[in-house]
Amino acid sequence: MTPNKSVHTPPEPQPEYLELEKKLQTRQAELDLLKGIQDGLAFGLDIDSIFEQAGERIVKLFPGKGVALYTYDPVEETGNAKFILENGVRHYPPPFQSGPIAKKAAATKKPLMISTRAEFEAMGAITVPGTSPSLSGMYTPLIVNDVPVGALNIESTTEEHAFDESDLELVSTIAGSLSVALENARLFDELQKRNIELGEALEHKSATSEILHVMAGSQSEIQPVLDAVATNAAKLCEADDVQIYRVEEDRLLQVAHIGSLPALQDGESLPLVTGLITGRAVLEQRTIHTPDSEQISPTDFPESYELQKRLKHRSVIVTPLVLEGKAIGAIVVRRNQVQPFTDDQIALLRTFADQAAIAIENVRLFRETEQRANEL
């Protein structure tokens, strides 16, 4: 006779556990899509492609909601729609005068959430022709160098109180990624225009392409880019040696060195003073060409006079790394014999300085965005 065996039935999951598990799954899906957005905003995309790619991915984060991406002119206070999708329909309105919501978000430079239709009407909100009035929404400005240049709007035309603070935080992080991509696109476009204006030779264009390729593959690491800039600057300026410095408070730190001439020792830095040629180039934001460093005046450049006796360089160009009107470092090209640099080589060095400055800023922006995503 077989004894009775009790069958153990696992307890049913508690409703609180199921709700928490659902929230965690939703958040993980959101983070996966957010990473996809960040990965998709590759360096070198034009602005329209950035908005198109981001819009398609953001729609997946907020199914059933309207998604709008705009560029914004803070002087004229006008908007230009780059991506609008509402109820599964794309809209292509002409440029328009910004309404009170866009102006407020641009003025405060902070995200804004509106939860009811009454709040919209109280603010005097406008409805873009061809779209439906919003019942709730989130409005996040895209900020580049502390200037509003665009906006990301997520709206619901079917329900009030459709969003919460976690949604607003997520949209703010996406807006940060978009701001980085827009700045990269602008810098890339400026660099391309500069190259065309200078009319570089094929060899120069190849060098520029190589550096941009390294920049695209090193969004979070600066050293490979600086080394590529220094190597190509030495080659195309026919120099024996190139150094790149970064400003750190009142000192100049050597962050890259290519060549055979003596340079600074590990841990050594230079003072950011006008008595040093590199320091003066940074402080006055101008290129300084020294045909023969042995002829430096000990009165005008006491620090450079002592440094030359130790390092023995002769012909030198120093060009500051300038970004948005601020000098953040310098690139120094040296020869071990007296052979003054040509005007074309001096102009070429300014291009390499621009590339180094862009690379440093790109890494800074990328790390800020990555940190925000990790915090989220």
Short mmCIF file of C-alpha atoms in Angstrom, two decimals:
data_model
loop_
_atom_site.label_atom_id
_atom_site.label_comp_id
_atom_site.label_asym_id
_atom_site.label_seq_id
_atom_site.Cartn_x
_atom_site.Cartn_y
_atom_site.Cartn_z
CA MET A 1 0.00 0.00 0.00
CA THR A 2 1.52 3.28 -1.07
CA PRO A 3 1.60 5.95 1.64
CA ASN A 4 0.06 9.31 0.88
CA LYS A 5 2.58 11.88 -0.29
CA SER A 6 1.90 15.53 0.19
CA VAL A 7 2.43 17.60 -2.93
CA HIS A 8 4.34 20.84 -2.28
CA THR A 9 2.85 23.73 -4.19
CA PRO A 10 5.06 26.84 -4.43
CA PRO A 11 3.37 29.98 -3.10
CA GLU A 12 1.85 32.35 -5.57
CA PRO A 13 4.01 35.44 -6.18
CA GLN A 14 2.80 38.44 -4.21
CA PRO A 15 1.24 41.29 -6.23
CA GLU A 16 3.95 43.67 -4.97
CA TYR A 17 6.66 41.37 -6.30
CA LEU A 18 4.97 41.05 -9.68
CA GLU A 19 4.60 44.82 -9.92
CA LEU A 20 8.26 45.36 -9.04
CA GLU A 21 9.39 42.73 -11.55
CA LYS A 22 7.30 44.40 -14.25
CA LYS A 23 8.82 47.80 -13.46
CA LEU A 24 12.35 46.36 -13.57
CA GLN A 25 11.69 44.70 -16.93
CA THR A 26 10.28 47.96 -18.29
CA ARG A 27 13.27 49.94 -17.02
CA GLN A 28 15.73 47.44 -18.50
CA ALA A 29 13.99 47.71 -21.86
CA GLU A 30 14.21 51.51 -21.62
CA LEU A 31 17.92 51.38 -20.80
CA ASP A 32 18.58 48.99 -23.70
CA LEU A 33 16.85 51.38 -26.09
CA LEU A 34 18.69 54.35 -24.55
CA LYS A 35 22.00 52.60 -25.19
CA GLY A 36 20.87 51.94 -28.75
CA ILE A 37 20.20 55.65 -29.20
CA GLN A 38 23.63 56.58 -27.85
CA ASP A 39 25.37 53.93 -29.96
CA GLY A 40 23.45 55.00 -33.05
CA LEU A 41 24.48 58.66 -32.81
CA ALA A 42 27.81 58.02 -34.50
CA PHE A 43 30.37 60.76 -35.01
CA GLY A 44 30.15 62.28 -38.48
CA LEU A 45 26.38 62.03 -39.03
CA ASP A 46 24.72 65.15 -40.40
CA ILE A 47 22.10 66.89 -38.26
CA ASP A 48 19.07 65.62 -40.22
CA SER A 49 20.31 62.02 -39.95
CA ILE A 50 20.84 62.43 -36.21
CA PHE A 51 17.26 63.61 -35.68
CA GLU A 52 15.79 60.93 -37.95
CA GLN A 53 17.66 58.09 -36.29
CA ALA A 54 16.97 59.34 -32.76
CA GLY A 55 13.27 59.93 -33.49
CA GLU A 56 12.74 56.38 -34.74
CA ARG A 57 14.33 54.95 -31.60
CA ILE A 58 12.56 57.28 -29.15
CA VAL A 59 9.17 56.26 -30.60
CA LYS A 60 9.90 52.72 -29.36
CA LEU A 61 10.49 54.02 -25.84
CA PHE A 62 7.11 55.75 -25.74
CA PRO A 63 4.67 53.68 -27.83
CA GLY A 64 1.43 55.43 -28.61
CA LYS A 65 2.83 58.84 -27.72
CA GLY A 66 3.71 61.73 -30.00
CA VAL A 67 7.43 62.41 -30.51
CA ALA A 68 8.75 65.71 -31.83
CA LEU A 69 12.33 66.89 -32.41
CA TYR A 70 13.12 70.47 -33.35
CA THR A 71 16.03 72.77 -33.95
CA TYR A 72 15.64 76.10 -32.19
CA ASP A 73 16.90 79.59 -33.03
CA PRO A 74 17.30 81.41 -29.68
CA VAL A 75 17.67 84.81 -31.37
CA GLU A 76 14.64 84.63 -33.66
CA GLU A 77 12.78 82.30 -31.23
CA THR A 78 11.72 80.08 -34.11
CA GLY A 79 11.53 76.30 -34.43
CA ASN A 80 12.19 73.98 -37.35
CA ALA A 81 10.64 70.52 -37.09
CA LYS A 82 13.04 67.68 -37.89
CA PHE A 83 10.93 64.73 -36.74
CA ILE A 84 7.24 64.67 -35.74
CA LEU A 85 5.26 61.46 -35.37
CA GLU A 86 1.78 61.48 -33.82
CA ASN A 87 -0.69 58.58 -33.79
CA GLY A 88 1.50 56.74 -36.29
CA VAL A 89 1.52 59.63 -38.79
CA ARG A 90 4.57 61.71 -39.77
CA HIS A 91 4.09 65.48 -40.05
CA TYR A 92 6.28 67.95 -41.93
CA PRO A 93 5.21 71.48 -40.91
CA PRO A 94 7.07 74.57 -42.15
CA PRO A 95 9.27 76.59 -39.75
CA PHE A 96 7.14 78.25 -37.07
CA GLN A 97 7.29 80.85 -34.30
CA SER A 98 7.97 79.15 -30.98
CA GLY A 99 5.15 79.05 -28.44
CA PRO A 100 5.27 79.83 -24.71
CA ILE A 101 6.23 76.27 -23.69
CA ALA A 102 9.26 76.15 -25.99
CA LYS A 103 10.30 79.66 -24.90
CA LYS A 104 10.05 78.74 -21.22
CA ALA A 105 12.08 75.54 -21.63
CA ALA A 106 14.70 77.45 -23.64
CA ALA A 107 14.86 80.29 -21.11
CA THR A 108 15.21 78.04 -18.05
CA LYS A 109 17.30 75.42 -19.90
CA LYS A 110 15.45 72.81 -17.85
CA PRO A 111 12.96 70.05 -18.74
CA LEU A 112 9.28 70.85 -18.28
CA MET A 113 6.35 68.49 -17.62
CA ILE A 114 2.69 69.47 -18.17
CA SER A 115 0.05 67.03 -16.89
CA THR A 116 -3.38 68.42 -17.87
CA ARG A 117 -5.09 70.17 -20.77
CA ALA A 118 -6.01 73.00 -18.40
CA GLU A 119 -2.29 73.66 -17.78
CA PHE A 120 -1.66 73.87 -21.53
CA GLU A 121 -4.48 76.37 -22.00
CA ALA A 122 -3.35 78.43 -19.01
CA MET A 123 0.10 78.77 -20.61
CA GLY A 124 -1.37 79.79 -23.97
CA ALA A 125 0.05 76.71 -25.71
CA ILE A 126 -0.12 76.49 -29.49
CA THR A 127 -0.86 73.37 -31.53
CA VAL A 128 1.27 72.70 -34.60
CA PRO A 129 -1.01 72.72 -37.68
CA GLY A 130 -2.08 69.20 -38.64
CA THR A 131 -1.55 67.76 -35.14
CA SER A 132 -3.95 67.24 -32.22
CA PRO A 133 -4.08 69.24 -28.95
CA SER A 134 -1.96 67.67 -26.20
CA LEU A 135 -3.40 66.50 -22.88
CA SER A 136 0.00 65.98 -21.22
CA GLY A 137 3.62 66.19 -22.29
CA MET A 138 7.33 66.53 -21.53
CA TYR A 139 9.46 69.28 -23.10
CA THR A 140 13.25 69.08 -22.89
CA PRO A 141 15.62 71.64 -24.44
CA LEU A 142 18.77 70.49 -26.24
CA ILE A 143 21.63 72.53 -24.80
CA VAL A 144 25.03 72.99 -26.47
CA ASN A 145 27.62 75.17 -24.75
CA ASP A 146 24.87 76.56 -22.49
CA VAL A 147 22.79 77.66 -25.52
CA PRO A 148 19.39 76.08 -26.39
CA VAL A 149 19.65 74.76 -29.95
CA GLY A 150 16.70 72.38 -30.12
CA ALA A 151 14.03 70.48 -28.23
CA LEU A 152 12.74 66.96 -27.62
CA ASN A 153 8.99 66.80 -26.92
CA ILE A 154 6.98 63.72 -25.89
CA GLU A 155 3.20 64.23 -25.80
CA SER A 156 -0.03 62.34 -25.21
CA THR A 157 -3.18 63.36 -27.07
CA THR A 158 -5.31 60.72 -25.34
CA GLU A 159 -4.72 60.99 -21.59
CA GLU A 160 -3.76 63.43 -18.88
CA HIS A 161 -1.03 62.61 -16.33
CA ALA A 162 0.54 60.23 -18.86
CA PHE A 163 4.10 60.79 -17.58
CA ASP A 164 5.95 60.77 -14.26
CA GLU A 165 9.30 62.00 -12.93
CA SER A 166 11.14 58.84 -14.03
CA ASP A 167 9.93 59.45 -17.59
CA LEU A 168 11.18 63.03 -17.42
CA GLU A 169 14.57 61.88 -16.15
CA LEU A 170 14.85 59.38 -19.00
CA VAL A 171 13.95 62.00 -21.61
CA SER A 172 16.49 64.41 -20.08
CA THR A 173 19.22 61.79 -20.48
CA ILE A 174 18.24 61.21 -24.11
CA ALA A 175 18.32 64.98 -24.67
CA GLY A 176 21.86 65.03 -23.27
CA SER A 177 22.93 62.37 -25.78
CA LEU A 178 21.32 64.32 -28.62
CA SER A 179 23.07 67.51 -27.54
CA VAL A 180 26.44 65.75 -27.71
CA ALA A 181 25.63 64.39 -31.17
CA LEU A 182 24.54 67.81 -32.44
CA GLU A 183 27.72 69.43 -31.18
CA ASN A 184 29.80 66.70 -32.81
CA ALA A 185 27.97 67.29 -36.09
CA ARG A 186 28.55 71.04 -35.89
CA LEU A 187 32.25 70.64 -35.10
CA PHE A 188 32.60 68.06 -37.86
CA ASP A 189 30.93 70.42 -40.34
CA GLU A 190 33.15 73.32 -39.27
CA LEU A 191 36.23 71.19 -39.67
CA GLN A 192 35.15 70.06 -43.13
CA LYS A 193 34.54 73.65 -44.21
CA ARG A 194 37.92 74.70 -42.84
CA ASN A 195 39.61 71.96 -44.82
CA ILE A 196 37.89 73.06 -48.02
CA GLU A 197 38.77 76.70 -47.46
CA LEU A 198 42.42 75.89 -46.90
CA GLY A 199 42.47 73.71 -50.01
CA GLU A 200 44.79 71.11 -48.52
CA ALA A 201 46.70 68.74 -50.69
CA LEU A 202 45.62 65.11 -50.97
CA GLU A 203 48.16 64.11 -48.35
CA HIS A 204 46.65 66.59 -45.90
CA LYS A 205 43.14 65.32 -46.58
CA SER A 206 44.30 61.77 -45.98
CA ALA A 207 45.76 62.82 -42.64
CA THR A 208 42.54 64.59 -41.69
CA SER A 209 40.51 61.53 -42.64
CA GLU A 210 42.77 59.32 -40.53
CA ILE A 211 42.37 61.58 -37.50
CA LEU A 212 38.58 61.72 -37.90
CA HIS A 213 38.52 57.93 -38.17
CA VAL A 214 40.46 57.65 -34.91
CA MET A 215 38.08 60.18 -33.30
CA ALA A 216 35.06 58.13 -34.37
CA GLY A 217 36.53 54.99 -32.82
CA SER A 218 37.79 56.62 -29.61
CA GLN A 219 34.79 58.51 -28.25
CA SER A 220 35.76 57.82 -24.63
CA GLU A 221 39.58 57.83 -24.98
CA ILE A 222 41.58 60.93 -25.86
CA GLN A 223 45.13 59.57 -26.10
CA PRO A 224 44.83 57.72 -29.46
CA VAL A 225 43.43 60.88 -31.06
CA LEU A 226 46.13 63.18 -29.66
CA ASP A 227 48.84 60.77 -30.77
CA ALA A 228 47.33 60.68 -34.29
CA VAL A 229 47.18 64.49 -34.40
CA ALA A 230 50.81 64.80 -33.24
CA THR A 231 52.05 62.16 -35.71
CA ASN A 232 50.35 63.76 -38.71
CA ALA A 233 51.35 67.28 -37.68
CA ALA A 234 55.00 66.19 -37.49
CA LYS A 235 54.79 64.56 -40.90
CA LEU A 236 52.98 67.30 -42.83
CA CYS A 237 54.76 70.23 -41.16
CA GLU A 238 58.09 68.47 -41.80
CA ALA A 239 59.00 68.72 -38.13
CA ASP A 240 61.29 66.65 -35.95
CA ASP A 241 59.00 66.78 -32.97
CA VAL A 242 55.45 67.67 -31.83
CA GLN A 243 54.14 68.24 -28.32
CA ILE A 244 50.53 68.80 -27.25
CA TYR A 245 49.78 70.55 -23.96
CA ARG A 246 46.56 70.87 -21.96
CA VAL A 247 45.79 73.76 -19.60
CA GLU A 248 45.34 72.61 -16.02
CA GLU A 249 44.67 75.59 -13.73
CA ASP A 250 47.88 77.69 -13.98
CA ARG A 251 50.05 74.96 -15.53
CA LEU A 252 50.60 73.37 -18.95
CA LEU A 253 50.61 69.55 -18.90
CA GLN A 254 52.21 67.62 -21.76
CA VAL A 255 49.58 65.11 -22.94
CA ALA A 256 51.21 63.90 -26.16
CA HIS A 257 54.75 63.83 -27.59
CA ILE A 258 55.95 62.50 -30.93
CA GLY A 259 59.56 62.83 -32.08
CA SER A 260 63.21 62.47 -31.13
CA LEU A 261 63.90 65.83 -29.47
CA PRO A 262 64.20 66.02 -25.67
CA ALA A 263 60.89 66.81 -23.97
CA LEU A 264 59.45 67.13 -20.48
CA GLN A 265 59.99 64.36 -17.98
CA ASP A 266 57.08 62.32 -16.57
CA GLY A 267 55.14 64.42 -14.06
CA GLU A 268 56.80 67.66 -15.19
CA SER A 269 54.72 70.63 -16.31
CA LEU A 270 55.27 74.20 -17.50
CA PRO A 271 54.01 77.45 -15.97
CA LEU A 272 51.18 79.22 -17.80
CA VAL A 273 52.98 82.57 -18.02
CA THR A 274 53.78 85.09 -20.76
CA GLY A 275 57.51 84.53 -20.18
CA LEU A 276 57.06 81.12 -21.80
CA ILE A 277 56.29 81.20 -25.55
CA THR A 278 53.76 78.39 -25.19
CA GLY A 279 52.14 80.17 -22.25
CA ARG A 280 51.93 83.46 -24.15
CA ALA A 281 50.38 81.74 -27.19
CA VAL A 282 47.68 80.28 -24.92
CA LEU A 283 47.04 83.43 -22.86
CA GLU A 284 46.90 85.69 -25.92
CA GLN A 285 45.22 83.03 -28.13
CA ARG A 286 47.58 83.55 -31.07
CA THR A 287 50.14 81.55 -33.04
CA ILE A 288 53.78 82.39 -32.32
CA HIS A 289 56.48 81.45 -34.83
CA THR A 290 60.08 81.46 -33.59
CA PRO A 291 62.52 81.02 -36.54
CA ASP A 292 65.49 80.40 -34.21
CA SER A 293 64.94 79.70 -30.51
CA GLU A 294 68.59 80.45 -29.71
CA GLN A 295 67.78 84.09 -30.50
CA ILE A 296 65.03 84.32 -27.85
CA SER A 297 65.36 87.38 -25.61
CA PRO A 298 65.95 86.39 -21.97
CA THR A 299 64.09 89.57 -21.00
CA ASP A 300 60.94 88.93 -23.08
CA PHE A 301 60.82 85.15 -22.60
CA PRO A 302 62.87 84.21 -19.50
CA GLU A 303 61.21 80.78 -19.04
CA SER A 304 61.56 79.87 -22.72
CA TYR A 305 65.19 81.05 -22.72
CA GLU A 306 66.06 78.60 -19.94
CA LEU A 307 63.99 75.79 -21.48
CA GLN A 308 65.70 76.13 -24.88
CA LYS A 309 69.15 75.76 -23.32
CA ARG A 310 68.00 72.44 -21.91
CA LEU A 311 65.96 71.03 -24.84
CA LYS A 312 68.08 72.46 -27.73
CA HIS A 313 65.25 72.99 -30.23
CA ARG A 314 65.68 75.69 -32.91
CA SER A 315 62.73 76.59 -35.23
CA VAL A 316 59.36 76.39 -33.42
CA ILE A 317 55.66 77.15 -34.00
CA VAL A 318 53.20 77.28 -31.11
CA THR A 319 49.45 77.35 -31.80
CA PRO A 320 46.79 77.45 -29.06
CA LEU A 321 43.93 74.94 -28.90
CA VAL A 322 40.88 77.19 -28.84
CA LEU A 323 37.30 76.02 -28.39
CA GLU A 324 34.31 78.37 -28.13
CA GLY A 325 36.60 81.34 -27.47
CA LYS A 326 38.57 79.63 -24.69
CA ALA A 327 42.17 78.38 -24.97
CA ILE A 328 42.37 74.87 -23.50
CA GLY A 329 45.92 73.96 -24.53
CA ALA A 330 48.56 74.27 -27.25
CA ILE A 331 50.34 72.30 -29.96
CA VAL A 332 54.10 72.88 -30.34
CA VAL A 333 55.99 71.87 -33.50
CA ARG A 334 59.80 71.88 -33.31
CA ARG A 335 62.83 71.43 -35.56
CA ASN A 336 66.35 70.69 -34.38
CA GLN A 337 67.85 73.07 -36.94
CA VAL A 338 67.13 76.60 -38.14
CA GLN A 339 64.53 76.19 -40.88
CA PRO A 340 61.59 78.61 -40.50
CA PHE A 341 58.14 77.19 -41.19
CA THR A 342 56.17 78.33 -44.24
CA ASP A 343 52.84 80.18 -44.13
CA ASP A 344 51.09 77.06 -45.45
CA GLN A 345 52.59 74.94 -42.66
CA ILE A 346 51.51 77.49 -40.05
CA ALA A 347 47.95 77.45 -41.47
CA LEU A 348 48.04 73.65 -41.53
CA LEU A 349 49.06 73.54 -37.87
CA ARG A 350 45.99 75.59 -36.95
CA THR A 351 43.86 72.83 -38.50
CA PHE A 352 45.60 70.20 -36.39
CA ALA A 353 45.07 72.40 -33.33
CA ASP A 354 41.35 72.54 -34.14
CA GLN A 355 41.24 68.75 -34.39
CA ALA A 356 42.97 68.32 -31.02
CA ALA A 357 40.58 70.80 -29.38
CA ILE A 358 37.54 69.05 -30.89
CA ALA A 359 38.83 65.66 -29.73
CA ILE A 360 39.30 66.87 -26.14
CA GLU A 361 35.80 68.38 -26.09
CA ASN A 362 34.23 65.29 -27.68
CA VAL A 363 35.66 63.02 -24.98
CA ARG A 364 34.49 65.39 -22.24
CA LEU A 365 30.94 65.51 -23.64
CA PHE A 366 30.85 61.74 -24.19
CA ARG A 367 31.96 61.02 -20.62
CA GLU A 368 29.38 63.43 -19.21
CA THR A 369 26.60 61.70 -21.14
CA GLU A 370 27.88 58.25 -20.18
CA GLN A 371 27.93 59.29 -16.53
CA ARG A 372 24.33 60.51 -16.74
CA ALA A 373 23.25 57.23 -18.30
CA ASN A 374 25.06 55.25 -15.57
CA GLU A 375 23.43 57.37 -12.87
CA LEU A 376 20.03 56.69 -14.42
#
